[in-house]
């Protein structure tokens, strides 16, 4: 039970309260049983930031993992991640203060629901390429610092707050795992691994209970790219039999997903032909391989050139973008963890 007479994390702070004589609580952005996120004003800089708190009594210390990962990324100038401006521990909770972000990529997609009669919300291709490149850069830097994300999906990326529409942030590092040893060598895969992630965006090997590697993060990234481009993934209609455990669901889904992916033409149906090249690159990846980031960027740049896009081409949610008015309704990301180890398929 949470401390403080059963108080949840959301009840530990209130509007106007000042933490460490520096951060003034403005409002709550999101909450869970043991954690909550608040928008705060930094008295030192006048800037609005996000404060994540976690009750000290919980054994599930995702915030500790997040602090460790983000500190490492910040120290090494990683791209597309929030900047930490404060970390601390109080009697009842610990906290981290970081960059306040805009809507998640998933929320931006959902805001376009009325624009597509088939219900398959999607971005214009230029936006897909832009988000695809920046989101892969974020993973490349995460991997370069020795971590796997293990829950890559549109919900865990966000745009910047106006006017920083072109900023893309990778979020939610609570499930990250070190894949390298202290000496820099790669850790060997464990024989038995519990499922971690979101079934709908998880790689086939992850669903089959295998140890995740860098390639698995990039597979999930590729699923996200396809989802943004055509509005769905080929396994959208799949559902497990009732009463299945998460492990059984994952295994069955992995077999189904694997069969679809083997047929590359069907897998990337409706996408630009360049997506088939990316699929083939990923299919040739082994557990210890470094993902072909540079080759994927090259493929996406070639697609940009073929379509005649340049860097100034507006994104859907920018002021002059195709869907700016609709995406204005997308709520800012509440920066709460999203479905760690969940059994939901997490359909969009």
mmCIF file of C-alpha atoms in Angstrom:
data_model
loop_
_atom_site.group_PDB
_atom_site.id
_atom_site.type_symbol
_atom_site.label_atom_id
_atom_site.label_comp_id
_atom_site.label_asym_id
_atom_site.label_seq_id
_atom_site.Cartn_x
_atom_site.Cartn_y
_atom_site.Cartn_z
ATOM 1 C CA UNK A 1 0.000 0.000 0.000
ATOM 2 C CA UNK A 2 1.314 3.481 -0.755
ATOM 3 C CA UNK A 3 2.599 5.467 2.213
ATOM 4 C CA UNK A 4 0.937 8.478 3.761
ATOM 5 C CA UNK A 5 -2.220 6.684 4.951
ATOM 6 C CA UNK A 6 -2.880 5.090 1.580
ATOM 7 C CA UNK A 7 -2.180 8.218 -0.474
ATOM 8 C CA UNK A 8 -1.381 7.731 -4.119
ATOM 9 C CA UNK A 9 1.428 9.591 -5.853
ATOM 10 C CA UNK A 10 -1.101 12.001 -7.347
ATOM 11 C CA UNK A 11 -2.154 13.083 -3.851
ATOM 12 C CA UNK A 12 1.345 13.952 -2.681
ATOM 13 C CA UNK A 13 1.579 17.250 -4.566
ATOM 14 C CA UNK A 14 -0.945 20.006 -5.190
ATOM 15 C CA UNK A 15 -1.164 23.196 -7.236
ATOM 16 C CA UNK A 16 1.044 25.950 -5.841
ATOM 17 C CA UNK A 17 3.222 23.616 -3.789
ATOM 18 C CA UNK A 18 6.966 24.262 -4.099
ATOM 19 C CA UNK A 19 9.400 21.347 -4.264
ATOM 20 C CA UNK A 20 12.975 21.922 -3.076
ATOM 21 C CA UNK A 21 12.308 25.677 -3.015
ATOM 22 C CA UNK A 22 12.582 25.695 -6.802
ATOM 23 C CA UNK A 23 9.741 23.989 -8.689
ATOM 24 C CA UNK A 24 6.184 25.303 -8.370
ATOM 25 C CA UNK A 25 3.485 22.729 -9.131
ATOM 26 C CA UNK A 26 1.063 24.000 -11.795
ATOM 27 C CA UNK A 27 -1.093 20.964 -12.605
ATOM 28 C CA UNK A 28 -1.093 17.194 -12.837
ATOM 29 C CA UNK A 29 -0.470 15.684 -16.279
ATOM 30 C CA UNK A 30 -0.898 11.992 -15.534
ATOM 31 C CA UNK A 31 -1.120 9.520 -12.675
ATOM 32 C CA UNK A 32 -0.848 5.886 -11.656
ATOM 33 C CA UNK A 33 -0.918 4.006 -8.365
ATOM 34 C CA UNK A 34 2.735 4.642 -7.491
ATOM 35 C CA UNK A 35 3.672 7.448 -9.864
ATOM 36 C CA UNK A 36 2.445 10.761 -11.218
ATOM 37 C CA UNK A 37 3.624 13.538 -13.522
ATOM 38 C CA UNK A 38 3.130 17.255 -12.876
ATOM 39 C CA UNK A 39 3.725 20.364 -14.916
ATOM 40 C CA UNK A 40 5.936 22.676 -12.862
ATOM 41 C CA UNK A 41 7.488 26.117 -13.199
ATOM 42 C CA UNK A 42 11.194 26.419 -12.481
ATOM 43 C CA UNK A 43 11.622 29.512 -10.263
ATOM 44 C CA UNK A 44 15.273 29.646 -11.290
ATOM 45 C CA UNK A 45 14.667 29.874 -15.048
ATOM 46 C CA UNK A 46 10.943 30.616 -15.404
ATOM 47 C CA UNK A 47 10.641 27.617 -17.701
ATOM 48 C CA UNK A 48 7.817 25.073 -17.614
ATOM 49 C CA UNK A 49 9.065 21.511 -17.066
ATOM 50 C CA UNK A 50 7.683 18.084 -16.245
ATOM 51 C CA UNK A 51 8.194 16.557 -12.799
ATOM 52 C CA UNK A 52 7.844 12.788 -12.514
ATOM 53 C CA UNK A 53 7.427 11.416 -9.022
ATOM 54 C CA UNK A 54 7.399 7.864 -7.687
ATOM 55 C CA UNK A 55 6.416 6.708 -4.211
ATOM 56 C CA UNK A 56 9.442 5.479 -2.272
ATOM 57 C CA UNK A 57 7.665 2.368 -0.971
ATOM 58 C CA UNK A 58 7.264 0.668 -4.356
ATOM 59 C CA UNK A 59 9.627 -2.138 -5.330
ATOM 60 C CA UNK A 60 9.097 -1.396 -9.040
ATOM 61 C CA UNK A 61 11.588 1.430 -9.441
ATOM 62 C CA UNK A 62 11.101 2.531 -13.035
ATOM 63 C CA UNK A 63 12.076 6.091 -12.138
ATOM 64 C CA UNK A 64 15.505 4.965 -10.956
ATOM 65 C CA UNK A 65 16.075 3.260 -14.305
ATOM 66 C CA UNK A 66 14.845 6.340 -16.161
ATOM 67 C CA UNK A 67 17.199 8.633 -14.245
ATOM 68 C CA UNK A 68 20.156 6.341 -14.922
ATOM 69 C CA UNK A 69 19.439 6.148 -18.644
ATOM 70 C CA UNK A 70 18.615 9.827 -19.162
ATOM 71 C CA UNK A 71 21.673 10.996 -17.222
ATOM 72 C CA UNK A 72 23.883 8.834 -19.407
ATOM 73 C CA UNK A 73 22.208 10.083 -22.581
ATOM 74 C CA UNK A 74 22.426 13.733 -21.510
ATOM 75 C CA UNK A 75 26.094 13.412 -20.552
ATOM 76 C CA UNK A 76 26.872 12.008 -24.002
ATOM 77 C CA UNK A 77 24.777 14.543 -25.944
ATOM 78 C CA UNK A 78 22.288 11.992 -27.233
ATOM 79 C CA UNK A 79 19.777 13.323 -29.736
ATOM 80 C CA UNK A 80 16.009 13.467 -29.297
ATOM 81 C CA UNK A 81 15.708 12.924 -25.540
ATOM 82 C CA UNK A 82 14.525 15.143 -22.696
ATOM 83 C CA UNK A 83 17.050 17.119 -20.686
ATOM 84 C CA UNK A 84 17.161 16.524 -16.936
ATOM 85 C CA UNK A 85 17.069 19.728 -14.892
ATOM 86 C CA UNK A 86 16.712 18.190 -11.448
ATOM 87 C CA UNK A 87 16.629 14.970 -9.440
ATOM 88 C CA UNK A 88 15.782 14.527 -5.784
ATOM 89 C CA UNK A 89 14.317 12.442 -2.990
ATOM 90 C CA UNK A 90 11.801 13.519 -0.352
ATOM 91 C CA UNK A 91 10.384 11.621 2.616
ATOM 92 C CA UNK A 92 7.548 10.041 0.631
ATOM 93 C CA UNK A 93 8.676 10.196 -2.973
ATOM 94 C CA UNK A 94 11.587 10.619 -5.354
ATOM 95 C CA UNK A 95 11.428 12.821 -8.436
ATOM 96 C CA UNK A 96 13.010 13.826 -11.711
ATOM 97 C CA UNK A 97 12.455 17.138 -13.527
ATOM 98 C CA UNK A 98 12.832 17.139 -17.293
ATOM 99 C CA UNK A 99 11.793 18.737 -20.573
ATOM 100 C CA UNK A 100 8.056 19.209 -21.056
ATOM 101 C CA UNK A 101 6.978 17.707 -24.388
ATOM 102 C CA UNK A 102 4.053 18.041 -26.783
ATOM 103 C CA UNK A 103 1.647 15.366 -28.069
ATOM 104 C CA UNK A 104 2.753 11.783 -28.604
ATOM 105 C CA UNK A 105 2.988 10.542 -32.170
ATOM 106 C CA UNK A 106 0.073 8.257 -31.335
ATOM 107 C CA UNK A 107 -2.071 11.195 -30.150
ATOM 108 C CA UNK A 108 -1.256 13.138 -33.316
ATOM 109 C CA UNK A 109 -2.411 10.163 -35.379
ATOM 110 C CA UNK A 110 -5.578 9.746 -33.316
ATOM 111 C CA UNK A 111 -6.439 13.421 -33.785
ATOM 112 C CA UNK A 112 -6.899 12.711 -37.513
ATOM 113 C CA UNK A 113 -9.719 10.215 -36.938
ATOM 114 C CA UNK A 114 -12.302 12.328 -38.778
ATOM 115 C CA UNK A 115 -10.046 12.842 -41.799
ATOM 116 C CA UNK A 116 -10.102 9.248 -43.050
ATOM 117 C CA UNK A 117 -13.321 7.405 -43.853
ATOM 118 C CA UNK A 118 -11.566 4.040 -43.535
ATOM 119 C CA UNK A 119 -10.476 4.841 -39.972
ATOM 120 C CA UNK A 120 -6.817 4.317 -40.882
ATOM 121 C CA UNK A 121 -5.285 7.519 -39.523
ATOM 122 C CA UNK A 122 -1.964 8.339 -41.137
ATOM 123 C CA UNK A 123 0.445 11.157 -41.888
ATOM 124 C CA UNK A 124 1.509 12.537 -45.238
ATOM 125 C CA UNK A 125 4.603 10.671 -46.400
ATOM 126 C CA UNK A 126 6.953 13.584 -45.708
ATOM 127 C CA UNK A 127 5.937 13.543 -42.041
ATOM 128 C CA UNK A 128 6.438 9.765 -41.880
ATOM 129 C CA UNK A 129 9.955 10.062 -43.261
ATOM 130 C CA UNK A 130 10.801 12.918 -40.894
ATOM 131 C CA UNK A 131 9.562 11.122 -37.782
ATOM 132 C CA UNK A 132 11.114 7.885 -39.024
ATOM 133 C CA UNK A 133 14.568 9.417 -39.366
ATOM 134 C CA UNK A 134 14.510 11.297 -36.057
ATOM 135 C CA UNK A 135 13.051 8.398 -34.095
ATOM 136 C CA UNK A 136 15.705 6.035 -35.482
ATOM 137 C CA UNK A 137 18.430 8.531 -34.580
ATOM 138 C CA UNK A 138 17.105 8.452 -31.013
ATOM 139 C CA UNK A 139 17.406 4.658 -30.945
ATOM 140 C CA UNK A 140 20.857 4.758 -32.516
ATOM 141 C CA UNK A 141 22.081 7.051 -29.728
ATOM 142 C CA UNK A 142 20.368 4.972 -27.043
ATOM 143 C CA UNK A 143 22.079 1.852 -28.395
ATOM 144 C CA UNK A 144 25.422 3.669 -28.673
ATOM 145 C CA UNK A 145 25.166 4.280 -24.922
ATOM 146 C CA UNK A 146 24.645 0.596 -24.201
ATOM 147 C CA UNK A 147 20.865 0.444 -23.670
ATOM 148 C CA UNK A 148 17.898 -1.248 -25.309
ATOM 149 C CA UNK A 149 14.514 0.480 -25.078
ATOM 150 C CA UNK A 150 12.278 -2.634 -25.352
ATOM 151 C CA UNK A 151 8.995 -0.758 -25.817
ATOM 152 C CA UNK A 152 9.293 1.231 -29.041
ATOM 153 C CA UNK A 153 5.906 2.451 -30.309
ATOM 154 C CA UNK A 154 4.158 5.697 -31.365
ATOM 155 C CA UNK A 155 2.994 6.255 -27.779
ATOM 156 C CA UNK A 156 6.623 6.572 -26.618
ATOM 157 C CA UNK A 157 7.639 9.320 -29.017
ATOM 158 C CA UNK A 158 6.437 12.912 -28.799
ATOM 159 C CA UNK A 159 6.782 16.151 -30.697
ATOM 160 C CA UNK A 160 8.001 19.338 -29.094
ATOM 161 C CA UNK A 161 5.719 22.005 -27.667
ATOM 162 C CA UNK A 162 4.849 24.961 -29.927
ATOM 163 C CA UNK A 163 6.738 26.479 -31.635
ATOM 164 C CA UNK A 164 9.182 23.549 -31.550
ATOM 165 C CA UNK A 165 7.042 21.312 -33.740
ATOM 166 C CA UNK A 166 10.029 19.605 -35.335
ATOM 167 C CA UNK A 167 11.512 18.343 -32.101
ATOM 168 C CA UNK A 168 10.997 14.604 -31.659
ATOM 169 C CA UNK A 169 11.548 12.978 -28.258
ATOM 170 C CA UNK A 170 12.020 9.350 -27.291
ATOM 171 C CA UNK A 171 10.292 8.737 -23.942
ATOM 172 C CA UNK A 172 9.711 6.143 -21.232
ATOM 173 C CA UNK A 173 13.000 4.460 -20.384
ATOM 174 C CA UNK A 174 11.606 2.422 -17.495
ATOM 175 C CA UNK A 175 12.047 -0.871 -19.330
ATOM 176 C CA UNK A 176 15.515 -0.198 -20.683
ATOM 177 C CA UNK A 177 18.185 -2.866 -20.264
ATOM 178 C CA UNK A 178 21.943 -2.754 -20.613
ATOM 179 C CA UNK A 179 23.037 -5.025 -23.443
ATOM 180 C CA UNK A 180 26.770 -4.448 -22.939
ATOM 181 C CA UNK A 181 29.075 -5.392 -20.074
ATOM 182 C CA UNK A 182 31.341 -2.979 -18.221
ATOM 183 C CA UNK A 183 34.204 -3.879 -20.568
ATOM 184 C CA UNK A 184 32.071 -3.005 -23.607
ATOM 185 C CA UNK A 185 31.508 -6.573 -24.769
ATOM 186 C CA UNK A 186 27.980 -7.728 -25.593
ATOM 187 C CA UNK A 187 25.994 -9.688 -23.037
ATOM 188 C CA UNK A 188 25.031 -13.191 -24.068
ATOM 189 C CA UNK A 189 21.295 -13.886 -24.460
ATOM 190 C CA UNK A 190 19.505 -15.495 -21.535
ATOM 191 C CA UNK A 191 17.787 -18.811 -22.171
ATOM 192 C CA UNK A 192 14.469 -17.756 -20.629
ATOM 193 C CA UNK A 193 13.071 -14.257 -20.885
ATOM 194 C CA UNK A 194 9.708 -12.916 -19.728
ATOM 195 C CA UNK A 195 7.779 -10.796 -22.206
ATOM 196 C CA UNK A 196 8.486 -7.070 -22.041
ATOM 197 C CA UNK A 197 6.894 -4.506 -24.297
ATOM 198 C CA UNK A 198 3.666 -4.078 -26.224
ATOM 199 C CA UNK A 199 2.428 -7.071 -28.206
ATOM 200 C CA UNK A 200 1.269 -5.084 -31.225
ATOM 201 C CA UNK A 201 4.681 -3.471 -31.811
ATOM 202 C CA UNK A 202 6.954 -6.204 -30.433
ATOM 203 C CA UNK A 203 9.346 -8.061 -32.729
ATOM 204 C CA UNK A 204 8.746 -11.681 -33.661
ATOM 205 C CA UNK A 205 11.740 -12.882 -31.623
ATOM 206 C CA UNK A 206 10.571 -10.927 -28.588
ATOM 207 C CA UNK A 207 7.110 -12.487 -28.855
ATOM 208 C CA UNK A 208 8.690 -15.924 -29.054
ATOM 209 C CA UNK A 209 10.367 -15.393 -25.697
ATOM 210 C CA UNK A 210 13.864 -14.696 -26.971
ATOM 211 C CA UNK A 211 16.276 -12.181 -25.498
ATOM 212 C CA UNK A 212 15.894 -8.782 -27.110
ATOM 213 C CA UNK A 213 18.731 -7.114 -28.999
ATOM 214 C CA UNK A 214 19.204 -3.855 -30.866
ATOM 215 C CA UNK A 215 17.555 -5.371 -33.922
ATOM 216 C CA UNK A 216 14.315 -5.854 -31.952
ATOM 217 C CA UNK A 217 14.079 -2.140 -31.144
ATOM 218 C CA UNK A 218 14.577 -1.385 -34.836
ATOM 219 C CA UNK A 219 11.928 -3.911 -35.889
ATOM 220 C CA UNK A 220 9.465 -2.158 -33.565
ATOM 221 C CA UNK A 221 10.549 1.170 -35.052
ATOM 222 C CA UNK A 222 9.843 -0.194 -38.539
ATOM 223 C CA UNK A 223 6.369 -1.356 -37.494
ATOM 224 C CA UNK A 224 5.748 2.178 -36.242
ATOM 225 C CA UNK A 225 6.925 3.632 -39.566
ATOM 226 C CA UNK A 226 4.511 1.416 -41.487
ATOM 227 C CA UNK A 227 1.687 2.293 -39.089
ATOM 228 C CA UNK A 228 2.250 6.019 -39.678
ATOM 229 C CA UNK A 229 2.413 5.531 -43.447
ATOM 230 C CA UNK A 230 -0.617 3.351 -44.235
ATOM 231 C CA UNK A 231 -2.643 3.651 -41.040
ATOM 232 C CA UNK A 232 -2.456 0.037 -39.949
ATOM 233 C CA UNK A 233 -0.295 -3.064 -39.676
ATOM 234 C CA UNK A 234 -1.187 -6.357 -41.397
ATOM 235 C CA UNK A 235 -1.903 -8.111 -38.086
ATOM 236 C CA UNK A 236 -4.428 -5.509 -36.916
ATOM 237 C CA UNK A 237 -7.366 -7.920 -36.825
ATOM 238 C CA UNK A 238 -5.625 -10.675 -34.883
ATOM 239 C CA UNK A 239 -6.937 -11.558 -31.420
ATOM 240 C CA UNK A 240 -5.848 -14.369 -29.055
ATOM 241 C CA UNK A 241 -8.228 -17.037 -27.745
ATOM 242 C CA UNK A 242 -9.838 -16.116 -24.448
ATOM 243 C CA UNK A 243 -8.147 -17.161 -21.256
ATOM 244 C CA UNK A 244 -4.616 -17.217 -22.667
ATOM 245 C CA UNK A 245 -1.720 -16.116 -20.500
ATOM 246 C CA UNK A 246 0.415 -13.213 -21.693
ATOM 247 C CA UNK A 247 3.181 -15.683 -22.560
ATOM 248 C CA UNK A 248 0.817 -17.804 -24.643
ATOM 249 C CA UNK A 249 -0.665 -14.742 -26.347
ATOM 250 C CA UNK A 250 2.815 -13.530 -27.222
ATOM 251 C CA UNK A 251 3.894 -16.896 -28.601
ATOM 252 C CA UNK A 252 0.800 -17.295 -30.784
ATOM 253 C CA UNK A 253 1.002 -13.711 -31.985
ATOM 254 C CA UNK A 254 4.684 -14.179 -32.786
ATOM 255 C CA UNK A 255 3.955 -17.134 -35.039
ATOM 256 C CA UNK A 256 1.185 -15.231 -36.816
ATOM 257 C CA UNK A 257 3.269 -12.072 -37.196
ATOM 258 C CA UNK A 258 6.272 -14.069 -38.395
ATOM 259 C CA UNK A 259 4.301 -15.643 -41.234
ATOM 260 C CA UNK A 260 3.126 -12.222 -42.415
ATOM 261 C CA UNK A 261 6.584 -10.670 -42.288
ATOM 262 C CA UNK A 262 8.145 -13.449 -44.355
ATOM 263 C CA UNK A 263 5.967 -12.298 -47.264
ATOM 264 C CA UNK A 264 7.646 -8.901 -47.678
ATOM 265 C CA UNK A 265 5.365 -7.756 -50.498
ATOM 266 C CA UNK A 266 2.269 -8.327 -48.385
ATOM 267 C CA UNK A 267 3.937 -7.014 -45.245
ATOM 268 C CA UNK A 268 4.653 -3.570 -46.742
ATOM 269 C CA UNK A 269 1.583 -3.420 -48.979
ATOM 270 C CA UNK A 270 0.605 0.195 -49.621
ATOM 271 C CA UNK A 271 4.011 1.546 -48.592
ATOM 272 C CA UNK A 272 6.677 3.036 -50.875
ATOM 273 C CA UNK A 273 8.867 0.394 -52.540
ATOM 274 C CA UNK A 274 11.806 1.565 -50.425
ATOM 275 C CA UNK A 275 10.162 0.034 -47.351
ATOM 276 C CA UNK A 276 10.761 -3.432 -48.790
ATOM 277 C CA UNK A 277 14.487 -2.622 -48.816
ATOM 278 C CA UNK A 278 14.348 -1.801 -45.111
ATOM 279 C CA UNK A 279 12.475 -5.032 -44.365
ATOM 280 C CA UNK A 280 15.128 -7.057 -46.182
ATOM 281 C CA UNK A 281 17.915 -5.284 -44.295
ATOM 282 C CA UNK A 282 16.303 -6.168 -40.969
ATOM 283 C CA UNK A 283 15.615 -9.768 -41.940
ATOM 284 C CA UNK A 284 19.355 -10.296 -42.318
ATOM 285 C CA UNK A 285 20.155 -9.117 -38.781
ATOM 286 C CA UNK A 286 21.488 -11.533 -36.161
ATOM 287 C CA UNK A 287 21.401 -11.115 -32.377
ATOM 288 C CA UNK A 288 24.842 -9.507 -32.029
ATOM 289 C CA UNK A 289 24.700 -7.378 -35.187
ATOM 290 C CA UNK A 290 24.777 -3.591 -35.124
ATOM 291 C CA UNK A 291 21.617 -2.447 -36.940
ATOM 292 C CA UNK A 292 22.201 -0.883 -40.383
ATOM 293 C CA UNK A 293 21.231 2.629 -39.294
ATOM 294 C CA UNK A 294 23.213 4.396 -42.030
ATOM 295 C CA UNK A 295 21.766 2.217 -44.769
ATOM 296 C CA UNK A 296 18.233 2.843 -43.515
ATOM 297 C CA UNK A 297 18.825 6.613 -43.475
ATOM 298 C CA UNK A 298 20.141 6.314 -47.022
ATOM 299 C CA UNK A 299 17.003 4.466 -48.133
ATOM 300 C CA UNK A 300 14.770 7.128 -46.567
ATOM 301 C CA UNK A 301 16.834 9.931 -48.099
ATOM 302 C CA UNK A 302 16.486 8.273 -51.504
ATOM 303 C CA UNK A 303 12.733 8.155 -50.972
ATOM 304 C CA UNK A 304 12.789 11.874 -50.101
ATOM 305 C CA UNK A 305 14.666 12.627 -53.315
ATOM 306 C CA UNK A 306 12.374 10.462 -55.434
ATOM 307 C CA UNK A 307 9.326 12.291 -54.089
ATOM 308 C CA UNK A 308 10.938 15.706 -54.527
ATOM 309 C CA UNK A 309 10.685 16.649 -50.842
ATOM 310 C CA UNK A 310 13.086 19.056 -49.190
ATOM 311 C CA UNK A 311 13.680 19.901 -45.544
ATOM 312 C CA UNK A 312 11.285 22.861 -45.656
ATOM 313 C CA UNK A 313 8.278 20.699 -46.588
ATOM 314 C CA UNK A 314 5.768 21.173 -43.728
ATOM 315 C CA UNK A 315 4.891 18.383 -41.315
ATOM 316 C CA UNK A 316 1.236 17.550 -40.670
ATOM 317 C CA UNK A 317 1.132 19.303 -37.297
ATOM 318 C CA UNK A 318 3.127 22.432 -38.158
ATOM 319 C CA UNK A 319 1.384 25.792 -38.589
ATOM 320 C CA UNK A 320 1.250 25.379 -42.366
ATOM 321 C CA UNK A 321 0.930 21.597 -42.343
ATOM 322 C CA UNK A 322 -1.894 19.691 -44.025
ATOM 323 C CA UNK A 323 -3.532 18.657 -40.751
ATOM 324 C CA UNK A 324 -2.476 21.472 -38.408
ATOM 325 C CA UNK A 325 -6.027 22.377 -37.352
ATOM 326 C CA UNK A 326 -6.922 18.780 -36.511
ATOM 327 C CA UNK A 327 -3.699 18.037 -34.628
ATOM 328 C CA UNK A 328 -4.174 21.100 -32.415
ATOM 329 C CA UNK A 329 -6.704 18.963 -30.542
ATOM 330 C CA UNK A 330 -4.080 16.346 -29.663
ATOM 331 C CA UNK A 331 -3.321 16.480 -25.923
ATOM 332 C CA UNK A 332 0.250 16.926 -24.714
ATOM 333 C CA UNK A 333 1.914 13.673 -23.671
ATOM 334 C CA UNK A 334 1.314 13.025 -19.968
ATOM 335 C CA UNK A 335 4.756 11.365 -19.808
ATOM 336 C CA UNK A 336 3.461 8.457 -17.735
ATOM 337 C CA UNK A 337 4.835 4.974 -18.440
ATOM 338 C CA UNK A 338 2.735 3.269 -21.086
ATOM 339 C CA UNK A 339 1.915 -0.362 -20.592
ATOM 340 C CA UNK A 340 5.018 -2.086 -19.272
ATOM 341 C CA UNK A 341 4.687 -5.802 -19.859
ATOM 342 C CA UNK A 342 1.061 -5.365 -20.777
ATOM 343 C CA UNK A 343 -1.005 -8.108 -22.374
ATOM 344 C CA UNK A 344 -3.068 -5.696 -24.456
ATOM 345 C CA UNK A 345 -2.489 -5.657 -28.190
ATOM 346 C CA UNK A 346 -2.568 -1.858 -27.952
ATOM 347 C CA UNK A 347 -4.393 -1.311 -31.215
ATOM 348 C CA UNK A 348 -4.507 2.240 -32.506
#
